[in-house]
Short mmCIF file of C-alpha atoms in Angstrom, two decimals:
data_model
loop_
_atom_site.label_atom_id
_atom_site.label_comp_id
_atom_site.label_asym_id
_atom_site.label_seq_id
_atom_site.Cartn_x
_atom_site.Cartn_y
_atom_site.Cartn_z
CA MET A 1 3.81 23.53 -27.63
CA LYS A 2 4.80 22.57 -24.08
CA LYS A 3 2.23 25.02 -22.66
CA ILE A 4 -0.44 23.67 -25.02
CA THR A 5 0.30 20.08 -24.01
CA SER A 6 0.10 20.99 -20.33
CA LEU A 7 -3.21 22.74 -20.94
CA ILE A 8 -4.62 19.68 -22.70
CA ILE A 9 -3.58 17.48 -19.77
CA ALA A 10 -5.14 19.90 -17.28
CA VAL A 11 -8.40 20.02 -19.24
CA PHE A 12 -8.47 16.22 -19.46
CA PHE A 13 -8.23 15.85 -15.71
CA ALA A 14 -10.68 18.67 -15.07
CA PHE A 15 -13.38 16.90 -17.06
CA SER A 16 -12.51 13.31 -16.12
CA VAL A 17 -15.03 11.67 -13.83
CA PHE A 18 -13.39 10.44 -10.65
CA ALA A 19 -15.32 8.92 -7.79
CA ALA A 20 -16.07 11.81 -5.46
CA ASP A 21 -17.42 9.57 -2.73
CA LEU A 22 -15.62 6.86 -0.84
CA ALA A 23 -16.58 3.22 -1.21
CA ASP A 24 -17.52 3.24 2.47
CA LYS A 25 -20.62 5.40 2.55
CA ASN A 26 -20.19 5.90 6.31
CA ALA A 27 -16.61 7.14 6.05
CA THR A 28 -15.32 9.40 8.81
CA ALA A 29 -15.08 13.13 8.29
CA ASN A 30 -11.28 13.02 8.13
CA ALA A 31 -11.33 10.20 5.57
CA LYS A 32 -13.62 12.37 3.44
CA HIS A 33 -11.37 15.41 3.91
CA LEU A 34 -8.30 13.45 2.84
CA PHE A 35 -10.06 11.88 -0.15
CA LYS A 36 -11.27 15.27 -1.35
CA TYR A 37 -7.72 16.58 -1.14
CA LEU A 38 -6.41 13.59 -3.10
CA ASN A 39 -8.98 14.18 -5.81
CA ASP A 40 -8.12 17.86 -5.98
CA ILE A 41 -4.37 17.36 -6.50
CA TYR A 42 -4.67 14.39 -8.85
CA GLY A 43 -3.31 15.24 -12.26
CA SER A 44 -1.20 18.20 -11.18
CA LYS A 45 0.81 17.13 -8.12
CA VAL A 46 2.44 13.99 -6.72
CA LEU A 47 2.63 13.15 -3.02
CA THR A 48 6.05 12.06 -1.76
CA GLY A 49 5.97 8.82 0.22
CA GLN A 50 8.25 6.48 2.14
CA MET A 51 7.75 2.98 3.54
CA GLU A 52 8.82 2.43 7.13
CA ASN A 53 10.90 -0.61 8.12
CA SER A 54 8.34 -2.47 10.23
CA TRP A 55 10.60 -5.37 11.20
CA ASN A 56 13.51 -3.26 12.46
CA THR A 57 12.11 -0.51 14.63
CA ASN A 58 15.51 1.19 15.01
CA CYS A 59 15.72 1.98 11.28
CA LYS A 60 13.41 5.05 11.32
CA MET A 61 12.94 5.67 7.61
CA LEU A 62 11.08 8.93 8.13
CA ASN A 63 14.11 10.39 9.86
CA ARG A 64 16.41 9.02 7.15
CA VAL A 65 14.55 10.84 4.41
CA ASN A 66 14.86 14.14 6.26
CA ARG A 67 18.53 13.57 6.90
CA GLU A 68 19.24 13.34 3.17
CA VAL A 69 16.88 15.89 1.59
CA SER A 70 16.07 18.18 4.56
CA LYS A 71 12.36 17.58 4.05
CA TYR A 72 9.84 14.99 5.18
CA PRO A 73 7.59 12.90 2.92
CA ALA A 74 3.90 13.78 2.91
CA LEU A 75 2.99 10.11 3.27
CA MET A 76 4.41 7.29 5.38
CA GLY A 77 3.68 3.60 4.86
CA PHE A 78 3.37 1.18 7.78
CA ASP A 79 2.77 -2.56 7.99
CA PHE A 80 0.80 -4.86 10.31
CA MET A 81 2.98 -7.86 9.39
CA ASN A 82 3.90 -8.75 12.98
CA TYR A 83 0.52 -8.30 14.61
CA THR A 84 -1.27 -11.55 13.86
CA SER A 85 1.03 -14.58 13.75
CA LEU A 86 0.04 -17.16 16.32
CA GLY A 87 2.04 -17.00 19.53
CA TYR A 88 4.18 -14.12 18.34
CA ASN A 89 5.09 -11.52 20.93
CA ALA A 90 6.89 -8.45 19.64
CA THR A 91 7.20 -4.78 20.39
CA ASN A 92 5.01 -3.49 17.59
CA LEU A 93 5.27 0.25 17.06
CA GLU A 94 3.48 0.64 13.76
CA THR A 95 0.15 1.83 15.14
CA SER A 96 1.65 4.30 17.61
CA ARG A 97 4.12 5.61 15.04
CA ALA A 98 1.33 6.12 12.53
CA ILE A 99 -0.74 8.05 15.07
CA ASN A 100 2.21 10.25 15.93
CA PHE A 101 3.00 10.92 12.26
CA TRP A 102 -0.60 12.03 11.82
CA LYS A 103 0.00 14.37 14.76
CA GLY A 104 3.09 15.86 13.11
CA MET A 105 5.81 13.94 14.95
CA ASN A 106 8.85 12.13 13.60
CA LEU A 107 9.99 8.68 14.74
CA ASP A 108 11.84 10.15 17.71
CA TYR A 109 8.45 11.52 18.80
CA LYS A 110 9.59 15.08 18.22
CA GLN A 111 7.12 17.62 16.87
CA ILE A 112 8.29 18.50 13.37
CA THR A 113 5.21 20.21 11.91
CA ASP A 114 1.74 21.46 12.70
CA LYS A 115 0.49 19.52 9.64
CA HIS A 116 -1.08 16.06 9.64
CA GLY A 117 1.05 13.45 7.91
CA ILE A 118 -0.78 11.05 5.58
CA VAL A 119 -0.80 7.47 6.84
CA ALA A 120 -0.78 4.36 4.64
CA PHE A 121 -0.96 0.78 5.90
CA THR A 122 -0.33 -2.52 4.19
CA TRP A 123 -0.48 -5.96 5.75
CA HIS A 124 1.92 -8.77 4.98
CA TRP A 125 -0.65 -11.24 6.30
CA ARG A 126 1.14 -14.30 7.57
CA ASN A 127 -0.34 -17.78 7.39
CA PRO A 128 -3.34 -17.72 9.78
CA MET A 129 -2.68 -21.40 10.50
CA ALA A 130 1.04 -20.99 11.20
CA ALA A 131 2.44 -22.83 14.16
CA SER A 132 3.17 -20.79 17.25
CA GLY A 133 6.11 -18.45 16.71
CA LYS A 134 6.39 -19.01 12.95
CA THR A 135 6.93 -15.42 11.93
CA GLY A 136 10.10 -15.35 9.89
CA SER A 137 10.30 -14.62 6.18
CA PHE A 138 7.47 -15.57 3.87
CA SER A 139 8.63 -19.14 3.40
CA ALA A 140 6.74 -21.85 1.54
CA GLU A 141 5.22 -22.94 4.86
CA GLU A 142 3.92 -19.47 5.60
CA ILE A 143 2.22 -19.00 2.23
CA GLU A 144 0.69 -22.48 2.01
CA PHE A 145 -2.60 -21.29 3.50
CA ARG A 146 -5.51 -21.26 1.06
CA ILE A 147 -8.64 -19.11 1.16
CA PRO A 148 -11.46 -21.22 2.72
CA TYR A 149 -13.91 -20.37 -0.03
CA ASP A 150 -15.68 -22.66 -2.48
CA THR A 151 -15.67 -21.01 -5.90
CA THR A 152 -18.27 -23.48 -7.21
CA SER A 153 -20.93 -22.92 -4.58
CA LYS A 154 -19.78 -19.35 -3.86
CA GLN A 155 -19.85 -20.13 -0.14
CA TRP A 156 -17.42 -19.61 2.71
CA LYS A 157 -16.38 -22.67 4.70
CA LYS A 158 -17.40 -21.05 7.95
CA ASN A 159 -17.09 -24.18 10.04
CA SER A 160 -13.49 -24.81 9.02
CA LYS A 161 -10.57 -24.06 11.30
CA GLU A 162 -9.01 -22.10 8.45
CA TYR A 163 -11.95 -19.73 8.30
CA LYS A 164 -12.03 -19.23 12.06
CA GLU A 165 -8.31 -18.50 12.25
CA MET A 166 -8.57 -16.12 9.31
CA MET A 167 -11.39 -14.21 10.96
CA ALA A 168 -9.45 -14.11 14.23
CA ASP A 169 -6.65 -12.33 12.35
CA LEU A 170 -9.14 -9.85 10.95
CA ASP A 171 -10.36 -9.19 14.49
CA THR A 172 -6.80 -8.45 15.60
CA ILE A 173 -6.21 -5.96 12.81
CA ALA A 174 -9.63 -4.40 13.40
CA ILE A 175 -8.49 -3.51 16.92
CA GLU A 176 -5.49 -1.62 15.52
CA LEU A 177 -7.53 0.14 12.85
CA LYS A 178 -10.03 1.17 15.51
CA LYS A 179 -7.20 2.75 17.53
CA LEU A 180 -6.30 4.82 14.49
CA GLN A 181 -9.92 5.76 13.93
CA ASP A 182 -10.31 6.85 17.55
CA GLU A 183 -7.37 9.21 17.06
CA GLY A 184 -8.95 10.68 13.94
CA VAL A 185 -6.42 9.11 11.57
CA PRO A 186 -7.63 8.38 8.02
CA VAL A 187 -5.74 5.45 6.48
CA LEU A 188 -4.80 4.62 2.92
CA TRP A 189 -5.56 0.92 3.45
CA ARG A 190 -3.74 -1.43 1.04
CA PRO A 191 -4.45 -5.01 2.11
CA LEU A 192 -3.91 -8.18 0.06
CA HIS A 193 -1.26 -6.47 -2.05
CA GLU A 194 0.52 -7.85 -5.13
CA ALA A 195 -2.07 -10.60 -5.28
CA ALA A 196 -1.44 -11.89 -8.79
CA GLY A 197 2.31 -12.34 -8.23
CA ASN A 198 3.86 -13.99 -11.26
CA LEU A 199 0.39 -14.90 -12.49
CA GLU A 200 0.20 -11.30 -13.67
CA GLY A 201 2.98 -12.02 -16.16
CA GLY A 202 0.91 -14.64 -17.92
CA TRP A 203 3.34 -17.53 -18.31
CA ALA A 204 2.52 -21.17 -17.64
CA GLY A 205 3.61 -22.53 -14.27
CA ALA A 206 3.77 -19.11 -12.67
CA SER A 207 2.61 -18.71 -9.10
CA ALA A 208 1.33 -16.18 -6.63
CA TRP A 209 3.73 -14.67 -4.11
CA PHE A 210 1.25 -14.63 -1.23
CA TRP A 211 -1.48 -17.01 -0.13
CA TRP A 212 -4.26 -14.49 -0.77
CA GLY A 213 -3.47 -14.70 -4.49
CA ALA A 214 -2.93 -18.46 -4.69
CA GLY A 215 -6.52 -19.59 -4.88
CA SER A 216 -8.97 -21.31 -2.59
CA SER A 217 -8.78 -24.54 -0.66
CA THR A 218 -10.84 -26.15 -3.45
CA SER A 219 -8.44 -25.24 -6.25
CA LYS A 220 -6.07 -27.69 -7.90
CA LYS A 221 -2.42 -27.08 -7.18
CA ALA A 222 0.99 -28.72 -7.47
CA ASP A 223 3.75 -27.55 -5.15
CA GLY A 224 1.80 -24.35 -4.58
CA LYS A 225 1.99 -23.33 -8.25
CA TYR A 226 -0.89 -22.44 -10.51
CA THR A 227 -1.14 -22.53 -14.27
CA VAL A 228 -2.48 -19.46 -15.98
CA SER A 229 -4.67 -21.39 -18.41
CA SER A 230 -7.40 -22.07 -15.85
CA ASP A 231 -6.38 -21.31 -12.29
CA VAL A 232 -5.78 -17.59 -12.75
CA ASN A 233 -9.55 -17.24 -12.94
CA GLU A 234 -10.09 -19.29 -9.79
CA CYS A 235 -7.37 -17.36 -7.97
CA GLY A 236 -9.03 -14.11 -8.94
CA GLN A 237 -12.46 -15.29 -7.78
CA SER A 238 -11.07 -16.36 -4.40
CA PHE A 239 -9.22 -13.09 -3.96
CA ILE A 240 -12.30 -11.03 -4.80
CA ALA A 241 -14.35 -13.01 -2.28
CA LEU A 242 -11.74 -12.34 0.42
CA TRP A 243 -11.50 -8.62 -0.42
CA ARG A 244 -15.26 -8.19 -0.25
CA LEU A 245 -15.44 -10.20 2.97
CA MET A 246 -12.83 -7.95 4.60
CA PHE A 247 -14.53 -4.79 3.33
CA ASP A 248 -17.95 -5.82 4.62
CA TYR A 249 -16.63 -7.22 7.89
CA PHE A 250 -14.66 -4.09 8.76
CA THR A 251 -17.30 -1.56 7.68
CA LYS A 252 -20.50 -3.36 8.71
CA GLU A 253 -19.47 -5.57 11.63
CA LYS A 254 -16.55 -3.73 13.19
CA GLY A 255 -17.59 -0.12 12.59
CA ILE A 256 -14.31 0.84 10.93
CA HIS A 257 -14.88 3.82 8.67
CA ASN A 258 -11.52 5.60 8.50
CA LEU A 259 -10.21 3.59 5.55
CA ILE A 260 -9.57 4.66 1.98
CA TRP A 261 -9.39 1.31 0.16
CA VAL A 262 -6.35 0.93 -2.10
CA TRP A 263 -6.44 -2.06 -4.45
CA ASN A 264 -3.05 -3.46 -5.53
CA GLY A 265 -4.08 -6.79 -7.07
CA GLN A 266 -2.06 -6.34 -10.29
CA ASN A 267 -4.48 -8.16 -12.59
CA ALA A 268 -7.94 -7.12 -13.79
CA LYS A 269 -9.26 -10.59 -12.96
CA PHE A 270 -8.54 -9.78 -9.31
CA TYR A 271 -10.46 -6.49 -9.32
CA PRO A 272 -13.25 -6.65 -6.69
CA GLY A 273 -15.40 -3.98 -8.30
CA SER A 274 -15.62 -0.20 -8.29
CA GLU A 275 -17.92 -0.15 -5.26
CA TYR A 276 -15.21 -1.79 -3.12
CA VAL A 277 -12.22 0.34 -4.19
CA ASP A 278 -11.16 3.97 -3.85
CA ILE A 279 -7.66 3.98 -5.34
CA ILE A 280 -5.88 1.65 -7.75
CA GLY A 281 -2.17 1.06 -7.16
CA ASN A 282 0.76 -0.65 -8.80
CA ASP A 283 4.19 -1.62 -7.46
CA ILE A 284 7.12 -1.03 -9.81
CA TYR A 285 10.73 -1.97 -9.10
CA ALA A 286 12.47 -0.58 -12.17
CA ASN A 287 16.13 -0.99 -12.99
CA PRO A 288 18.41 1.16 -10.83
CA LYS A 289 18.38 4.82 -11.88
CA ASP A 290 15.58 4.33 -14.40
CA TYR A 291 13.80 7.60 -13.72
CA SER A 292 11.17 7.20 -16.44
CA SER A 293 7.54 8.03 -15.69
CA GLN A 294 6.42 4.39 -16.15
CA LYS A 295 3.68 5.68 -18.42
CA ALA A 296 2.80 2.27 -19.90
CA SER A 297 2.07 0.82 -16.47
CA TYR A 298 0.20 3.93 -15.41
CA THR A 299 -2.03 3.77 -18.49
CA LYS A 300 -2.68 0.05 -17.98
CA PHE A 301 -3.94 0.53 -14.45
CA VAL A 302 -5.88 3.71 -15.18
CA ASN A 303 -7.77 1.76 -17.82
CA MET A 304 -8.85 -0.90 -15.30
CA ASP A 305 -11.24 1.63 -13.80
CA LYS A 306 -11.09 5.18 -15.09
CA SER A 307 -13.18 6.45 -12.18
CA LYS A 308 -10.36 5.76 -9.73
CA LEU A 309 -7.20 7.60 -8.76
CA THR A 310 -4.02 5.65 -9.57
CA ALA A 311 -0.92 5.53 -7.36
CA LEU A 312 2.60 4.12 -7.40
CA THR A 313 2.05 2.19 -4.20
CA GLU A 314 5.61 0.82 -4.01
CA CYS A 315 8.77 1.62 -5.91
CA GLY A 316 12.50 1.30 -5.75
CA VAL A 317 13.29 4.05 -8.23
CA ILE A 318 11.48 7.39 -8.02
CA PRO A 319 10.18 8.66 -11.36
CA ASP A 320 11.43 12.04 -12.55
CA MET A 321 8.75 14.60 -11.75
CA ASP A 322 9.23 16.48 -15.02
CA LYS A 323 8.80 13.24 -16.97
CA ILE A 324 5.59 12.51 -15.07
CA ALA A 325 4.23 15.87 -16.19
CA LYS A 326 5.50 15.55 -19.76
CA ASP A 327 4.07 12.04 -20.22
CA GLY A 328 0.85 12.70 -18.34
CA ALA A 329 1.58 9.74 -16.06
CA TRP A 330 0.10 11.40 -13.01
CA TRP A 331 0.70 8.94 -10.22
CA LEU A 332 -1.20 10.18 -7.16
CA TYR A 333 1.77 9.33 -4.96
CA PHE A 334 4.92 7.26 -4.90
CA MET A 335 6.13 5.24 -1.94
CA VAL A 336 9.78 4.21 -1.87
CA TRP A 337 10.44 0.85 -0.21
CA ASN A 338 12.58 0.78 2.93
CA ASP A 339 16.24 0.07 3.69
CA GLY A 340 17.15 -3.51 4.52
CA ALA A 341 20.93 -3.88 4.40
CA GLN A 342 22.07 -4.90 7.88
CA ASP A 343 25.48 -5.09 9.47
CA ALA A 344 26.71 -7.97 11.63
CA ASN A 345 24.89 -6.54 14.64
CA GLY A 346 21.53 -6.35 12.88
CA LYS A 347 21.66 -2.58 12.46
CA VAL A 348 20.28 -1.27 9.17
CA LYS A 349 23.08 0.45 7.29
CA ARG A 350 22.95 3.62 5.24
CA ASP A 351 25.29 2.28 2.60
CA THR A 352 24.81 1.99 -1.14
CA ASP A 353 23.40 -1.53 -1.30
CA LYS A 354 20.80 -3.31 -3.42
CA ASN A 355 18.78 -3.94 -0.24
CA ASN A 356 18.64 -0.24 0.58
CA PHE A 357 15.93 1.41 -1.47
CA TRP A 358 16.34 4.88 0.05
CA SER A 359 19.80 5.22 1.56
CA GLY A 360 22.87 5.20 -0.65
CA GLU A 361 22.77 5.55 -4.40
CA TYR A 362 22.05 2.06 -5.71
CA TYR A 363 18.55 2.99 -6.97
CA ASN A 364 18.43 6.78 -6.78
CA THR A 365 21.35 9.17 -6.74
CA GLN A 366 21.46 11.78 -4.02
CA ALA A 367 21.04 14.47 -6.66
CA HIS A 368 17.90 12.79 -8.01
CA LYS A 369 16.33 12.39 -4.58
CA GLN A 370 16.98 16.03 -3.80
CA ALA A 371 15.58 17.12 -7.17
CA VAL A 372 12.39 15.13 -6.57
CA TYR A 373 11.83 16.61 -3.12
CA ASP A 374 12.60 20.12 -4.37
CA SER A 375 10.28 19.83 -7.38
CA GLU A 376 7.23 22.08 -7.55
CA ILE A 377 5.25 19.03 -8.61
CA ALA A 378 6.12 16.95 -5.54
CA ILE A 379 4.24 17.62 -2.31
CA THR A 380 6.17 17.24 0.94
CA LEU A 381 4.87 17.16 4.51
CA ASP A 382 5.28 20.88 5.07
CA GLU A 383 3.10 21.64 2.02
CA LEU A 384 0.01 19.73 3.12
CA PRO A 385 -3.14 21.62 4.11
CA ASP A 386 -5.01 21.00 7.34
CA LEU A 387 -6.51 17.62 6.50
CA THR A 388 -9.04 17.87 9.31
CA LYS A 389 -10.72 20.85 7.66
CA TYR A 390 -10.01 20.49 3.95
#
């Protein structure tokens, strides 16, 4: 019966219609190679992934994974969170680290493989109007920005300072993405993530976690909170307008074509349309040591657009690979969040702590992590093909 079930699953994926072409019709050769590979493994394998700690450059999550399981993840996630805040001056290593991972180096810049590591980027986009130096946590002040878009007239407020500052941030990120493109790096690009926030839950008085999900500057609000009864629609419309603006601006104005667009908006009302998306993702932070396949969530997001691949774009707990296969919950990849527990000197610890999503055993036991990385279903860095020729 197990063999029959597996055969049925294999046949289902073989005859399912997934988008063979990228949303960006002018995508680079390497973006096309990577996307073809992703399509080919979908439904039979799962890429291992790890999120880097972009605000503590000494953490080196890639190295931490290898230290515990003696293998490297196939995919590393990076973040542009400290690249755009006004007046902020930091030593940002995300772009260079991503390029080096693509070239087979670890975070000590040592050659670890002749394979190309898969690069993912998200962007915790800070308030474009933030005062100089305001780059701490995502406080109420930082997420108070509203999308300068009029949902009634369907027009951008192009003469507003908000619009100009927002576009200036896009210009800054475009420079970094262009650096990656010039090095031949294809990017799983996941901007505007977790857009629906608590709106996704559907209870009155819930709010978005980030400004890109909180509606436009024309929407009604009270203390930054939005009621589901009406504003969830307006929030979705504003988000879709921003997503499409970014897509068109990067691809048509800035000549950026190395991106595979990963939508992580949580709610179908935030979906910008099949022609603007390549992969659908969901973030799941399950209870510690809940190794279930998360089939219900997988099915929900697959059904939003059955032509798209579906990924576990963030997680705290890694699903059991055998349960993924048994349940048919074929996440394209998982990406474990980073470690965040710091000692008194600001050094990220390796202890068992609720703020450490990889190190320690708060979320995943050592035995489980090793089993995942040793599984025939899970793809690690050393098992990737040459993604420049695939």
